[in-house]
Coordinates of C-alpha atoms in Angstrom, one line a residue:
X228 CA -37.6 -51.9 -49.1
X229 CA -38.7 -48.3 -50.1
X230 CA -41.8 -49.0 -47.8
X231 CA -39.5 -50.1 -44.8
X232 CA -37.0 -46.9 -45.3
X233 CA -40.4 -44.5 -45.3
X234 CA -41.3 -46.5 -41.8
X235 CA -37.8 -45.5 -40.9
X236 CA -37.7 -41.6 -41.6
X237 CA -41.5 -41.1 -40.2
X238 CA -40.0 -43.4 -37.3
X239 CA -36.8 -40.4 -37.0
X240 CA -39.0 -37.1 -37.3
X241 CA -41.5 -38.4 -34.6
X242 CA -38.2 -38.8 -32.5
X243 CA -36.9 -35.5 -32.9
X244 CA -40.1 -33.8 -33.0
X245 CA -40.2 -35.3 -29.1
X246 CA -36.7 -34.6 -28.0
X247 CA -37.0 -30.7 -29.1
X248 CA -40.2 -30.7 -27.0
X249 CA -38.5 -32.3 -24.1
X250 CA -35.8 -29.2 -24.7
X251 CA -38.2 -26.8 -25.5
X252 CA -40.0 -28.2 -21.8
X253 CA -36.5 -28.1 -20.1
X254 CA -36.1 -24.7 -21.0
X255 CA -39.3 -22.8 -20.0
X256 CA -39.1 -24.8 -16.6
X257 CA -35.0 -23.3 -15.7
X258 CA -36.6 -20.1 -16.7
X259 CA -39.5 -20.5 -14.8
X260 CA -37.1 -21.4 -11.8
X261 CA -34.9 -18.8 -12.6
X262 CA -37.8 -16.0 -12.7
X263 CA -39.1 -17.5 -9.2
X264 CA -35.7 -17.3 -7.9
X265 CA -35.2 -13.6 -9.0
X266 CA -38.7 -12.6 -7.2
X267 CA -37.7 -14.6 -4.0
X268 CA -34.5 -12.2 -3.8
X269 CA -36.1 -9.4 -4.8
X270 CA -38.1 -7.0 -1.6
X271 CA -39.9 -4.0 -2.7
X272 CA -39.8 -2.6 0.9
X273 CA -36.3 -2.9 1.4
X274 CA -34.3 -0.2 2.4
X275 CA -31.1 0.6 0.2
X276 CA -28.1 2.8 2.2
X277 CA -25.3 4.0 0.5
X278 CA -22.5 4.5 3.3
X279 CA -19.4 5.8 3.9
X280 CA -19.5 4.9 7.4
X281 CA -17.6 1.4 8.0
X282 CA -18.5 0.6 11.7
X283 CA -19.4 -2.6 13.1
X284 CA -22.1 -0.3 15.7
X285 CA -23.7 0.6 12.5
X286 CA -24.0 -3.0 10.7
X287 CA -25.4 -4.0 14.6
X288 CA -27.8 -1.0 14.1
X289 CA -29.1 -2.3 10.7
X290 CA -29.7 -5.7 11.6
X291 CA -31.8 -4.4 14.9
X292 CA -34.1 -2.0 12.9
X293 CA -34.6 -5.2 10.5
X294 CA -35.9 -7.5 13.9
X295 CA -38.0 -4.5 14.7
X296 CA -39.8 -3.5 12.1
X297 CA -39.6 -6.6 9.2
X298 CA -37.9 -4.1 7.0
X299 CA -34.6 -5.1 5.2
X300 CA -31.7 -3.2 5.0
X301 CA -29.0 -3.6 2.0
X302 CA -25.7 -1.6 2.4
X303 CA -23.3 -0.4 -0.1
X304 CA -20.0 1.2 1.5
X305 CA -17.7 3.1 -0.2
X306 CA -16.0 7.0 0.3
X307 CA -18.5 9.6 0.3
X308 CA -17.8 11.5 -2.7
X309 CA -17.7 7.9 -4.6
X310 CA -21.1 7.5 -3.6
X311 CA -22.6 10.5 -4.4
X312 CA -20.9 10.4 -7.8
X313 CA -22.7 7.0 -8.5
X314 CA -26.1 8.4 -7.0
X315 CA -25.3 11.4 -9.4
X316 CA -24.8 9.0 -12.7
X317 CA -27.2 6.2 -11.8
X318 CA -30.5 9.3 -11.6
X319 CA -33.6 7.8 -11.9
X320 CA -32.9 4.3 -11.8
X321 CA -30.7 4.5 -9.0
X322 CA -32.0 1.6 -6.1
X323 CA -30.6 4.0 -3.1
X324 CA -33.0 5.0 -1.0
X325 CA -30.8 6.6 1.9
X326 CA -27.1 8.1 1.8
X327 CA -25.1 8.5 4.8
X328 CA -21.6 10.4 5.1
X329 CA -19.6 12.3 7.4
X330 CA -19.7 16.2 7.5
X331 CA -22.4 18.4 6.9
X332 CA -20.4 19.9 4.2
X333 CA -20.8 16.9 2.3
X334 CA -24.2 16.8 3.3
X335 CA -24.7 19.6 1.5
X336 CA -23.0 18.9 -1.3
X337 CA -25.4 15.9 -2.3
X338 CA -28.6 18.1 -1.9
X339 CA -26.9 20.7 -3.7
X340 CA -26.1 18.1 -6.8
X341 CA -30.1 17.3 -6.0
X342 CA -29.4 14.1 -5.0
X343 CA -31.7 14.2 -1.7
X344 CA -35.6 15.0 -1.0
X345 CA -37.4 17.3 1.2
X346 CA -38.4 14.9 4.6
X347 CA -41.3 15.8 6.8
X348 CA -41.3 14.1 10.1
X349 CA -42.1 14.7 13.2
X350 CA -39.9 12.2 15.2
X351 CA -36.5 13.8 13.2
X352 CA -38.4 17.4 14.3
X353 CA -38.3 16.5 17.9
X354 CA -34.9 13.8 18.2
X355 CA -32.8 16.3 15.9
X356 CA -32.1 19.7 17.4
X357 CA -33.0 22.6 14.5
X358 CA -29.2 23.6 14.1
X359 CA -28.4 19.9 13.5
X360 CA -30.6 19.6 10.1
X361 CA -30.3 21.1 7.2
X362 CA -32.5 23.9 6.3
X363 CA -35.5 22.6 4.2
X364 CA -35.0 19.0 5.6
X365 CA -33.2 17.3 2.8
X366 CA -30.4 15.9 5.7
X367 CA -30.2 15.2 9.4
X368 CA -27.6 15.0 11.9
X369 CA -26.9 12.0 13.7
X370 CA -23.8 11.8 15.8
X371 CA -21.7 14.5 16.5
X372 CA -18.0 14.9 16.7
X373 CA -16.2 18.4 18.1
X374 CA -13.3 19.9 16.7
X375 CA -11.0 20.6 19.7
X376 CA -7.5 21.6 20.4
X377 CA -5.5 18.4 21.5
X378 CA -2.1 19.5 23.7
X379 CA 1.1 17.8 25.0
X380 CA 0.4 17.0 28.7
X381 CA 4.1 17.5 29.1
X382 CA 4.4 20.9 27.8
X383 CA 0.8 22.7 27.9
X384 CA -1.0 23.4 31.0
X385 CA -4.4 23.8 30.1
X386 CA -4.9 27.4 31.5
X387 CA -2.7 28.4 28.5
X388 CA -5.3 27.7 26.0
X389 CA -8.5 29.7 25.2
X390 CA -9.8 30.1 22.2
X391 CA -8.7 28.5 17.9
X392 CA -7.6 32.6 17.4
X393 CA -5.4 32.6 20.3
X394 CA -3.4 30.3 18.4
X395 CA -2.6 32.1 15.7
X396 CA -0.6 34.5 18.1
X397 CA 3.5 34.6 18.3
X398 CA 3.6 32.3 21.4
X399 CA 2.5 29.7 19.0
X400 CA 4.8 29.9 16.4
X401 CA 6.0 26.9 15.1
X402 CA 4.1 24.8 18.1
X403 CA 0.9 23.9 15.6
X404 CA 0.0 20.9 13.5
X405 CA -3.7 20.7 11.8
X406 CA -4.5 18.7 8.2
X407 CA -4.6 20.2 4.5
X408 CA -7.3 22.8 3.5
X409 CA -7.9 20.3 1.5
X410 CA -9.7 18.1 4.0
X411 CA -13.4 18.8 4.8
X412 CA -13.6 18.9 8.4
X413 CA -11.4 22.0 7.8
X414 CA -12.9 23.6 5.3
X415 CA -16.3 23.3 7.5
X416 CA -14.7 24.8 10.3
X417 CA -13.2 27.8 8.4
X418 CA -16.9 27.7 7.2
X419 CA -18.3 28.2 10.7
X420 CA -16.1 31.0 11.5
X421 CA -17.0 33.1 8.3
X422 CA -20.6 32.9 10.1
X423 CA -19.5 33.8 13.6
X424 CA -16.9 36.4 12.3
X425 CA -17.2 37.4 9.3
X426 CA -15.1 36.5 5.8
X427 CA -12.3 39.3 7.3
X428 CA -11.8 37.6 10.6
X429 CA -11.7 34.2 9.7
X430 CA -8.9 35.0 6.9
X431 CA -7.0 36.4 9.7
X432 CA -7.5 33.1 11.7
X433 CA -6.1 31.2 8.4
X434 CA -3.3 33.3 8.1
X435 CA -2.1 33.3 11.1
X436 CA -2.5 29.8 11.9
X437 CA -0.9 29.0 8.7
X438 CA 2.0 31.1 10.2
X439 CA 2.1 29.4 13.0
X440 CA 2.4 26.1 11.7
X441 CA 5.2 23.5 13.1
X442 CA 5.2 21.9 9.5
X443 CA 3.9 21.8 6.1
X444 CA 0.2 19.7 6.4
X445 CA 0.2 16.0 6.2
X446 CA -2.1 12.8 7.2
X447 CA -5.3 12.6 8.9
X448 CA -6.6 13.7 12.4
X449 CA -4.4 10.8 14.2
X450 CA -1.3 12.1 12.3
X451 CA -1.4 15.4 14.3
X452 CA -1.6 14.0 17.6
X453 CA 1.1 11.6 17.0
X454 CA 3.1 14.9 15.7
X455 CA 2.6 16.2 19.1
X456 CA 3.9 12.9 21.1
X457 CA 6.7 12.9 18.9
X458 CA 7.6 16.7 19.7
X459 CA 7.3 18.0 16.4
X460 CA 4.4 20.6 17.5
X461 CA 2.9 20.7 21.1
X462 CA -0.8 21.4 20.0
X463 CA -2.8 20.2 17.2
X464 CA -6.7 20.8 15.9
X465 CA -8.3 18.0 15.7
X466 CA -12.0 15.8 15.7
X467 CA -12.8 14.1 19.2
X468 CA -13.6 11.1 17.2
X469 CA -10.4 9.8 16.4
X470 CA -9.2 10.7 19.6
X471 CA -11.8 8.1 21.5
X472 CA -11.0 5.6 18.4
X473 CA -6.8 5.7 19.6
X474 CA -7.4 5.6 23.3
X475 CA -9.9 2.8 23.2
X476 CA -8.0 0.7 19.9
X477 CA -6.3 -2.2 19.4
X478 CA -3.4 -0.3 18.2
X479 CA -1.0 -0.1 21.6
X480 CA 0.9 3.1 20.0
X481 CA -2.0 5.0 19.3
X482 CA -3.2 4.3 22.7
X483 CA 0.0 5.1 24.5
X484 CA -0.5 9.0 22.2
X485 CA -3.9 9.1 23.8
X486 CA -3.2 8.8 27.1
X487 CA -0.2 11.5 26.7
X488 CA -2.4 14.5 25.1
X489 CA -5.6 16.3 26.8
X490 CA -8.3 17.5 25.1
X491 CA -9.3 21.6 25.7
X492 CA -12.7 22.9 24.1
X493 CA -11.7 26.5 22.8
X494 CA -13.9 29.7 23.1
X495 CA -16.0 28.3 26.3
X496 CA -16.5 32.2 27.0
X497 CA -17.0 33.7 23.4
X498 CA -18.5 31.3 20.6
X499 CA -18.5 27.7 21.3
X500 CA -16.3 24.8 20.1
X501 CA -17.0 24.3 16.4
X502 CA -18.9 20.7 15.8
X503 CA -19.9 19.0 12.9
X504 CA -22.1 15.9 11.8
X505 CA -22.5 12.4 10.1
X506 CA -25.7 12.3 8.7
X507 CA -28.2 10.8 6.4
X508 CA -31.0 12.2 3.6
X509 CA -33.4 10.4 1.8
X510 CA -32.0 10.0 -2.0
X511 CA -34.3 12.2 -5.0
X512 CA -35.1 9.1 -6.7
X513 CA -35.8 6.2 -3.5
X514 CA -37.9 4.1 -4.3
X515 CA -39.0 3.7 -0.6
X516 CA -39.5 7.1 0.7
X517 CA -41.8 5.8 3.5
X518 CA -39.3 2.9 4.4
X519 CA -36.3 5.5 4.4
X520 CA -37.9 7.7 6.3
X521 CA -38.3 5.2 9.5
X522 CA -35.2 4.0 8.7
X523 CA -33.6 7.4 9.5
X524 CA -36.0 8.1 12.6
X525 CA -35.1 4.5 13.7
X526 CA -31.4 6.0 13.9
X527 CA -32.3 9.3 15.8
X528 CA -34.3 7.4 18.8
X529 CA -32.8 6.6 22.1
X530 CA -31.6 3.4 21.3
X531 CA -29.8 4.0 18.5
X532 CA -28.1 7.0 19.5
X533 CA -27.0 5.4 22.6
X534 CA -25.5 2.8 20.7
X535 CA -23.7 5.4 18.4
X536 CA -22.4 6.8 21.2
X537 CA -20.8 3.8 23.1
X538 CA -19.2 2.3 20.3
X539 CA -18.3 5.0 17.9
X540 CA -17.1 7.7 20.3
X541 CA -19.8 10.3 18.9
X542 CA -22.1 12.4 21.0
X543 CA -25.6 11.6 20.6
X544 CA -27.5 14.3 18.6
X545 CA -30.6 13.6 21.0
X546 CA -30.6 15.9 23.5
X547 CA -32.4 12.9 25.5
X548 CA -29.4 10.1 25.0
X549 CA -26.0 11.2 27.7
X550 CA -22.6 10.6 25.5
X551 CA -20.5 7.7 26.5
X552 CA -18.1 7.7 29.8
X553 CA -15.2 8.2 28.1
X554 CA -16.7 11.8 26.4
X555 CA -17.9 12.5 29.4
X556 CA -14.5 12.4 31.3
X557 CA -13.1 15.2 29.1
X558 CA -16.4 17.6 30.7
X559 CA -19.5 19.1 28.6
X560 CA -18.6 22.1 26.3
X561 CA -20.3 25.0 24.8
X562 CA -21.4 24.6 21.2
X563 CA -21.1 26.9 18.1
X564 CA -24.4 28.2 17.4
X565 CA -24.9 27.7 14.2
X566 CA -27.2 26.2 11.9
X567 CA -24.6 23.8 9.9
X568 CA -26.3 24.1 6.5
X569 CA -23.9 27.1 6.6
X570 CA -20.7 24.7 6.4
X571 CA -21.9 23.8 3.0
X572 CA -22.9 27.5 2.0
X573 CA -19.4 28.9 2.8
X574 CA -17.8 26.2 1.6
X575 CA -16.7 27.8 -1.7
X576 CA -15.5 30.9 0.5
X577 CA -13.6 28.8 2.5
X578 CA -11.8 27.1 -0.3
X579 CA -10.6 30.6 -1.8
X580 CA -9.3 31.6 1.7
X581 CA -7.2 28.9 2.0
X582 CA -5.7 29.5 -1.2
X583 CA -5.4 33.1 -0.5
X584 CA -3.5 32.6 2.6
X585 CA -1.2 29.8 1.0
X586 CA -2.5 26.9 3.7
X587 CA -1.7 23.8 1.3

């Protein structure tokens, strides 16, 4: 009996001994598949964008520069500050490679938090016009969007209109709508006109349009030209951008606003229409400089400016790619000349102007 129970526990351990081996086997070959699995997914010569453009021209872009070049593209969207906030906490271990925003003020911003690297490129050099780049390369312009006066066709004959100070005389009083100071495309262009002016000047400009205002500041760029439609002001400042976006939407209200404003670039004759960029810098920490790089030269080149400029309503920042019918209907302008790297310098000067003058 004792001899048949010994037979029985030997006969048990050799049992479990096997089963924990068939585990222990199990085990290592789901991690084995598991580790294969993670390297399949993984691309070390992928390029990472953080966006906070959301166009489908862009995503069309993306997937072209992938069939040309066997490079992959991953995209993380979000608002522009949000994203340079995260590139900001992640440092080091960040996976961005590129970041891409709206507003050379922002722009600057994110290589003044040291979140972008120096580039040196030829291509950029010759598809990016100097003034349209930041000053020691960290950004680069890529389409372009004008800040204009927008007008009721109803009530404003263009030869009334000149220049963004003209507005700020009595014949405008209570006749203009324009955002919050708080927005950036403002603050850029009260930016650009400490440069051409002087700090003086352009706090007269504030002032005075402030005073000239048909209402307290509310909604975005669309906001003001639906203001004018409506009657409550009968010229607004506004981006060209949003203008193309309402004219050629979906949306048969915003289209019928298009179609009832016109579009007049200010000081032809003294200092150019203010413009400003979307643009992209290689991150501090990418792990893909040389990828990133292409990436962004990719984006300058004929092909993809042309693209940018048929879809998205931007002018092309190469001077070798002609803007889209529908910009070219409203005539070609004079420019600012300004390098915009100054949007971001003045930025701070602009902000205390504002709140001198009591623009909200």
């Amino acid at each position: 009996m004792v001899k048949k129970f010994s037979l029985f526990i030997s006969f048990m351990l050799v049992l479990v001994l096997a089963l924990t081996g068939c585990v222990s086997s199990t085990d290592k070959n789901n991690e084995s598949k598991e580790s294969a699995g993670k390297e399949k997914t993984e691309d070390p010569g992928a390029v990472n964008v953080y966006t906070s453009r959301h166009y489908e021209a862009d995503q069309e872009l993306y997937k072209k520069f992938e069939e040309q070049t066997g490079i992959k593209v991953n995209v993380v969207e979000g608002e522009g500050d949000e994203l340079m906030e995260r590139l900001s906490m992640e440092g080091e271990a960040t996976e961005a490679d590129v970041y891409i925003t709206a507003d050379a003020g922002n722009l600057y911003q994110a290589k003044d938090r040291e979140l972008l690297q120096a580039v040196e490129s030829d291509v950029l050099a010759e598809n990016i016009p100097e003034k349209l780049r930041d000053v020691d390369n960290q950004w680069f312009g890529l389409t372009k969007r004008a800040r204009v006066i927008v007008y009721a066709k109803d009530r404003v004959k263009p030869e009334e209109l000149s220049t963004y100070e003209a507005l700020t005389e009595p014949e405008w009083k209570d006749r203009v709508v324009v955002r919050s100071s708080e927005n950036m495309y403002n603050m850029s262009l009260l930016a650009s006109f400490i440069d051409v002016m002087g700090a003086d000047k352009a706090k007269e400009w504030a002032a005075g349009i402030k005073g000239n205002m048909a209402r307290d500041p509310e909604g975005g760029d669309r906001d003001q030209a639906k203001a004018v439609v409506a009657g409550e002001a009968d010229v607004a400042i506004m981006n060209t951008y949003y203008l193309g976006v309402m004219a050629n939407g979906e949306d048969e209200e915003e289209r019928k606003v298009a179609e009832n404003v016109g579009v007049f670039f200010p000081n032809q004759e003294t200092t150019g229409t203010h413009i400003n960029v979307s643009g992209a810098g290689v991150t501090k920490n990418a792990k893909n400089k040389e990828n990133a790089v292409k990436f962004i030269e990719f984006l300058s080149g004929k092909e993809a400016q042309g693209q940018f400029a048929e879809a998205n309503y931007e002018y092309p920042v190469n001077k070798n790619v002609e803007p889209s019918e529908f910009l070219k209907a409203w005539g070609d302008f004079k420019e600012q000349d300004v390098n915009l790297s100054v949007l971001g310098e003045n930025q701070q000067e602009a902000i205390r102007i504002f709140n001198e003058v009591g623009w909200k």
